[in-house]
Amino acid sequence: MGDAAFWAALLAKMLASAGIVVLASLAVERTGPLVGAMIATLPVSAGPAYLFLALDHDAAFLRDSAVASLPAIAATALFIAAYAALARRHGVALALAAALAVWLVSALVLTRLGLGLAGGGAAAVLVILACIALCRSLRVTGPLPSRRGRRRDILIRAGIVMSVVVAVVLAGRLAGPGAAGILAFAPVVMVSLAVILHPRLGGAATATVLILSLPGLLGFVAALLALALTVERLGPALALSLALLINVGWNGGILLAGRPRPRA
């Protein structure tokens, strides 16, 4: 932990991850809500975190981290549902604080259940589907409002994601794969979007973007299951590539299914 090379590598990881998330969140603001939601559910935060874990640990560690990440995915769906329910009538601070409390408690509870790979995957899918059904009435129809951003918004996003990268890397070294897996799927992008968009677009519009991202979480579940099942057989490089392909393909399918069809 005291090695200068470790801290230099950690700084490089922080800057690289921050750049990825900042670019993704900027793209969200310049697209429609569905496209933005699918960008938000790409592994722009978890992907770099898992890449850095693969550089520091073996395949068994990655498998255990993938299993530990499944409760975090289910907790993220509950985070979105809690934020969407509160954001329409309350400010960003209260809505986010309550939603993050829901995420933390639910992630810890689901982790303590020790459901394993199959049970954790099934529980995550059921929670996500339930949140999709519950949040359907909270969505706003029509185009979202558009306003110019501020330069400090970029610094806020970069600061959030760099903090999570530090937490994931240190957790992997100090606390093992369980903590690293949970923190790798902390709702970094969701929090960044809420912090930036809520004051500018309003709680209802921001909640709509997050609600539309719920189906994308199912792609995360599929990617984690694939990673856990293949990383010890194929190796980290191929297994992570397969997980990324599954995630991107799932979101691309959602975009194609949601594309407006021309009238006859």
mmCIF file of C-alpha atoms in Angstrom, residues 111-245:
data_model
loop_
_atom_site.group_PDB
_atom_site.id
_atom_site.type_symbol
_atom_site.label_atom_id
_atom_site.label_comp_id
_atom_site.label_asym_id
_atom_site.label_seq_id
_atom_site.Cartn_x
_atom_site.Cartn_y
_atom_site.Cartn_z
ATOM 1 C CA THR A 111 -25.502 -9.827 0.386
ATOM 2 C CA ARG A 112 -26.032 -11.302 3.846
ATOM 3 C CA LEU A 113 -28.615 -13.706 2.434
ATOM 4 C CA GLY A 114 -25.788 -15.502 0.622
ATOM 5 C CA LEU A 115 -27.886 -16.458 -2.392
ATOM 6 C CA GLY A 116 -24.940 -17.456 -4.552
ATOM 7 C CA LEU A 117 -24.736 -17.168 -8.321
ATOM 8 C CA ALA A 118 -28.083 -18.664 -9.384
ATOM 9 C CA GLY A 119 -30.071 -17.278 -6.446
ATOM 10 C CA GLY A 120 -28.468 -13.849 -6.700
ATOM 11 C CA GLY A 121 -29.159 -13.649 -10.437
ATOM 12 C CA ALA A 122 -32.790 -14.702 -10.009
ATOM 13 C CA ALA A 123 -33.321 -12.246 -7.146
ATOM 14 C CA ALA A 124 -31.805 -9.399 -9.157
ATOM 15 C CA VAL A 125 -34.056 -10.112 -12.161
ATOM 16 C CA LEU A 126 -37.189 -10.258 -9.990
ATOM 17 C CA VAL A 127 -36.339 -7.004 -8.205
ATOM 18 C CA ILE A 128 -35.641 -5.215 -11.497
ATOM 19 C CA LEU A 129 -38.898 -6.418 -13.070
ATOM 20 C CA ALA A 130 -40.854 -5.349 -9.980
ATOM 21 C CA CYS A 131 -39.278 -1.871 -10.086
ATOM 22 C CA ILE A 132 -40.082 -1.533 -13.807
ATOM 23 C CA ALA A 133 -43.730 -2.267 -13.067
ATOM 24 C CA LEU A 134 -43.889 0.064 -10.069
ATOM 25 C CA CYS A 135 -42.171 2.993 -11.824
ATOM 26 C CA ARG A 136 -44.175 2.876 -15.053
ATOM 27 C CA SER A 137 -46.648 5.491 -13.818
ATOM 28 C CA LEU A 138 -43.831 7.881 -12.740
ATOM 29 C CA ARG A 139 -42.442 8.454 -16.223
ATOM 30 C CA VAL A 140 -42.867 11.733 -18.084
ATOM 31 C CA THR A 141 -43.931 11.498 -21.714
ATOM 32 C CA GLY A 142 -42.662 13.782 -24.453
ATOM 33 C CA PRO A 143 -39.226 15.374 -25.000
ATOM 34 C CA LEU A 144 -37.194 16.435 -21.999
ATOM 35 C CA PRO A 145 -36.304 20.116 -21.470
ATOM 36 C CA SER A 146 -32.829 21.209 -22.514
ATOM 37 C CA ARG A 147 -30.585 23.738 -20.775
ATOM 38 C CA ARG A 148 -26.931 24.626 -21.016
ATOM 39 C CA GLY A 149 -24.620 22.997 -18.533
ATOM 40 C CA ARG A 150 -21.976 24.529 -16.311
ATOM 41 C CA ARG A 151 -18.253 23.832 -16.267
ATOM 42 C CA ARG A 152 -18.323 22.773 -12.641
ATOM 43 C CA ASP A 153 -20.733 19.968 -13.562
ATOM 44 C CA ILE A 154 -17.842 18.118 -15.206
ATOM 45 C CA LEU A 155 -15.766 18.417 -12.033
ATOM 46 C CA ILE A 156 -18.652 17.036 -9.960
ATOM 47 C CA ARG A 157 -18.987 13.976 -12.189
ATOM 48 C CA ALA A 158 -15.241 13.384 -12.258
ATOM 49 C CA GLY A 159 -14.998 13.693 -8.474
ATOM 50 C CA ILE A 160 -17.799 11.174 -7.881
ATOM 51 C CA VAL A 161 -16.407 8.490 -10.158
ATOM 52 C CA MET A 162 -12.809 8.924 -8.978
ATOM 53 C CA SER A 163 -13.968 8.455 -5.391
ATOM 54 C CA VAL A 164 -15.669 5.186 -6.312
ATOM 55 C CA VAL A 165 -12.611 3.940 -8.231
ATOM 56 C CA VAL A 166 -10.454 4.569 -5.152
ATOM 57 C CA ALA A 167 -12.981 2.735 -2.974
ATOM 58 C CA VAL A 168 -13.122 -0.268 -5.338
ATOM 59 C CA VAL A 169 -9.342 -0.593 -5.687
ATOM 60 C CA LEU A 170 -8.698 -0.234 -1.953
ATOM 61 C CA ALA A 171 -11.578 -2.581 -1.122
ATOM 62 C CA GLY A 172 -10.122 -5.186 -3.452
ATOM 63 C CA ARG A 173 -6.808 -5.033 -1.609
ATOM 64 C CA LEU A 174 -8.109 -4.717 1.928
ATOM 65 C CA ALA A 175 -11.572 -6.282 2.170
ATOM 66 C CA GLY A 176 -11.669 -8.948 -0.524
ATOM 67 C CA PRO A 177 -13.879 -9.653 -3.557
ATOM 68 C CA GLY A 178 -17.206 -9.132 -1.775
ATOM 69 C CA ALA A 179 -16.684 -5.458 -0.986
ATOM 70 C CA ALA A 180 -14.999 -4.832 -4.339
ATOM 71 C CA GLY A 181 -17.887 -6.437 -6.228
ATOM 72 C CA ILE A 182 -20.502 -4.381 -4.410
ATOM 73 C CA LEU A 183 -18.657 -1.088 -4.827
ATOM 74 C CA ALA A 184 -17.935 -1.773 -8.512
ATOM 75 C CA PHE A 185 -21.680 -1.499 -9.176
ATOM 76 C CA ALA A 186 -22.407 1.429 -6.899
ATOM 77 C CA PRO A 187 -24.817 3.743 -8.795
ATOM 78 C CA VAL A 188 -22.088 6.204 -9.772
ATOM 79 C CA VAL A 189 -23.517 7.204 -13.136
ATOM 80 C CA MET A 190 -27.052 7.448 -11.715
ATOM 81 C CA VAL A 191 -25.893 9.711 -8.904
ATOM 82 C CA SER A 192 -23.888 11.840 -11.354
ATOM 83 C CA LEU A 193 -26.880 12.252 -13.646
ATOM 84 C CA ALA A 194 -29.175 13.164 -10.760
ATOM 85 C CA VAL A 195 -26.729 15.723 -9.363
ATOM 86 C CA ILE A 196 -26.340 17.376 -12.754
ATOM 87 C CA LEU A 197 -29.783 17.019 -14.345
ATOM 88 C CA HIS A 198 -32.145 17.442 -11.392
ATOM 89 C CA PRO A 199 -31.412 21.154 -10.750
ATOM 90 C CA ARG A 200 -31.517 21.903 -14.485
ATOM 91 C CA LEU A 201 -34.322 19.744 -15.848
ATOM 92 C CA GLY A 202 -36.398 19.074 -12.745
ATOM 93 C CA GLY A 203 -36.964 15.945 -10.720
ATOM 94 C CA ALA A 204 -39.659 14.453 -12.955
ATOM 95 C CA ALA A 205 -37.536 14.596 -16.125
ATOM 96 C CA THR A 206 -34.453 13.251 -14.350
ATOM 97 C CA ALA A 207 -36.487 10.438 -12.812
ATOM 98 C CA THR A 208 -37.717 9.520 -16.295
ATOM 99 C CA VAL A 209 -34.158 9.016 -17.564
ATOM 100 C CA LEU A 210 -33.321 6.810 -14.585
ATOM 101 C CA ILE A 211 -36.561 4.809 -14.900
ATOM 102 C CA LEU A 212 -35.855 4.128 -18.572
ATOM 103 C CA SER A 213 -32.494 2.698 -17.522
ATOM 104 C CA LEU A 214 -34.115 -0.092 -15.467
ATOM 105 C CA PRO A 215 -34.355 -2.570 -18.396
ATOM 106 C CA GLY A 216 -30.668 -1.951 -19.047
ATOM 107 C CA LEU A 217 -29.865 -3.358 -15.604
ATOM 108 C CA LEU A 218 -30.992 -6.760 -16.866
ATOM 109 C CA GLY A 219 -28.068 -6.617 -19.270
ATOM 110 C CA PHE A 220 -25.750 -6.118 -16.290
ATOM 111 C CA VAL A 221 -27.178 -9.246 -14.664
ATOM 112 C CA ALA A 222 -26.617 -11.303 -17.809
ATOM 113 C CA ALA A 223 -23.080 -9.944 -18.178
ATOM 114 C CA LEU A 224 -22.205 -10.766 -14.558
ATOM 115 C CA LEU A 225 -23.595 -14.281 -14.870
ATOM 116 C CA ALA A 226 -21.527 -14.825 -18.010
ATOM 117 C CA LEU A 227 -18.415 -13.437 -16.317
ATOM 118 C CA ALA A 228 -18.818 -15.657 -13.256
ATOM 119 C CA LEU A 229 -19.380 -18.770 -15.378
ATOM 120 C CA THR A 230 -16.540 -18.231 -17.864
ATOM 121 C CA VAL A 231 -13.725 -16.293 -16.194
ATOM 122 C CA GLU A 232 -11.967 -19.366 -14.759
ATOM 123 C CA ARG A 233 -12.305 -21.288 -18.044
ATOM 124 C CA LEU A 234 -11.603 -18.584 -20.597
ATOM 125 C CA GLY A 235 -9.449 -16.250 -18.550
ATOM 126 C CA PRO A 236 -10.156 -12.649 -17.510
ATOM 127 C CA ALA A 237 -9.530 -11.071 -20.919
ATOM 128 C CA LEU A 238 -11.981 -13.202 -22.889
ATOM 129 C CA ALA A 239 -14.545 -13.377 -20.082
ATOM 130 C CA LEU A 240 -14.593 -9.600 -19.602
ATOM 131 C CA SER A 241 -14.859 -9.105 -23.365
ATOM 132 C CA LEU A 242 -17.820 -11.494 -23.486
ATOM 133 C CA ALA A 243 -19.516 -9.687 -20.601
ATOM 134 C CA LEU A 244 -19.027 -6.350 -22.364
ATOM 135 C CA LEU A 245 -20.442 -7.754 -25.613
#
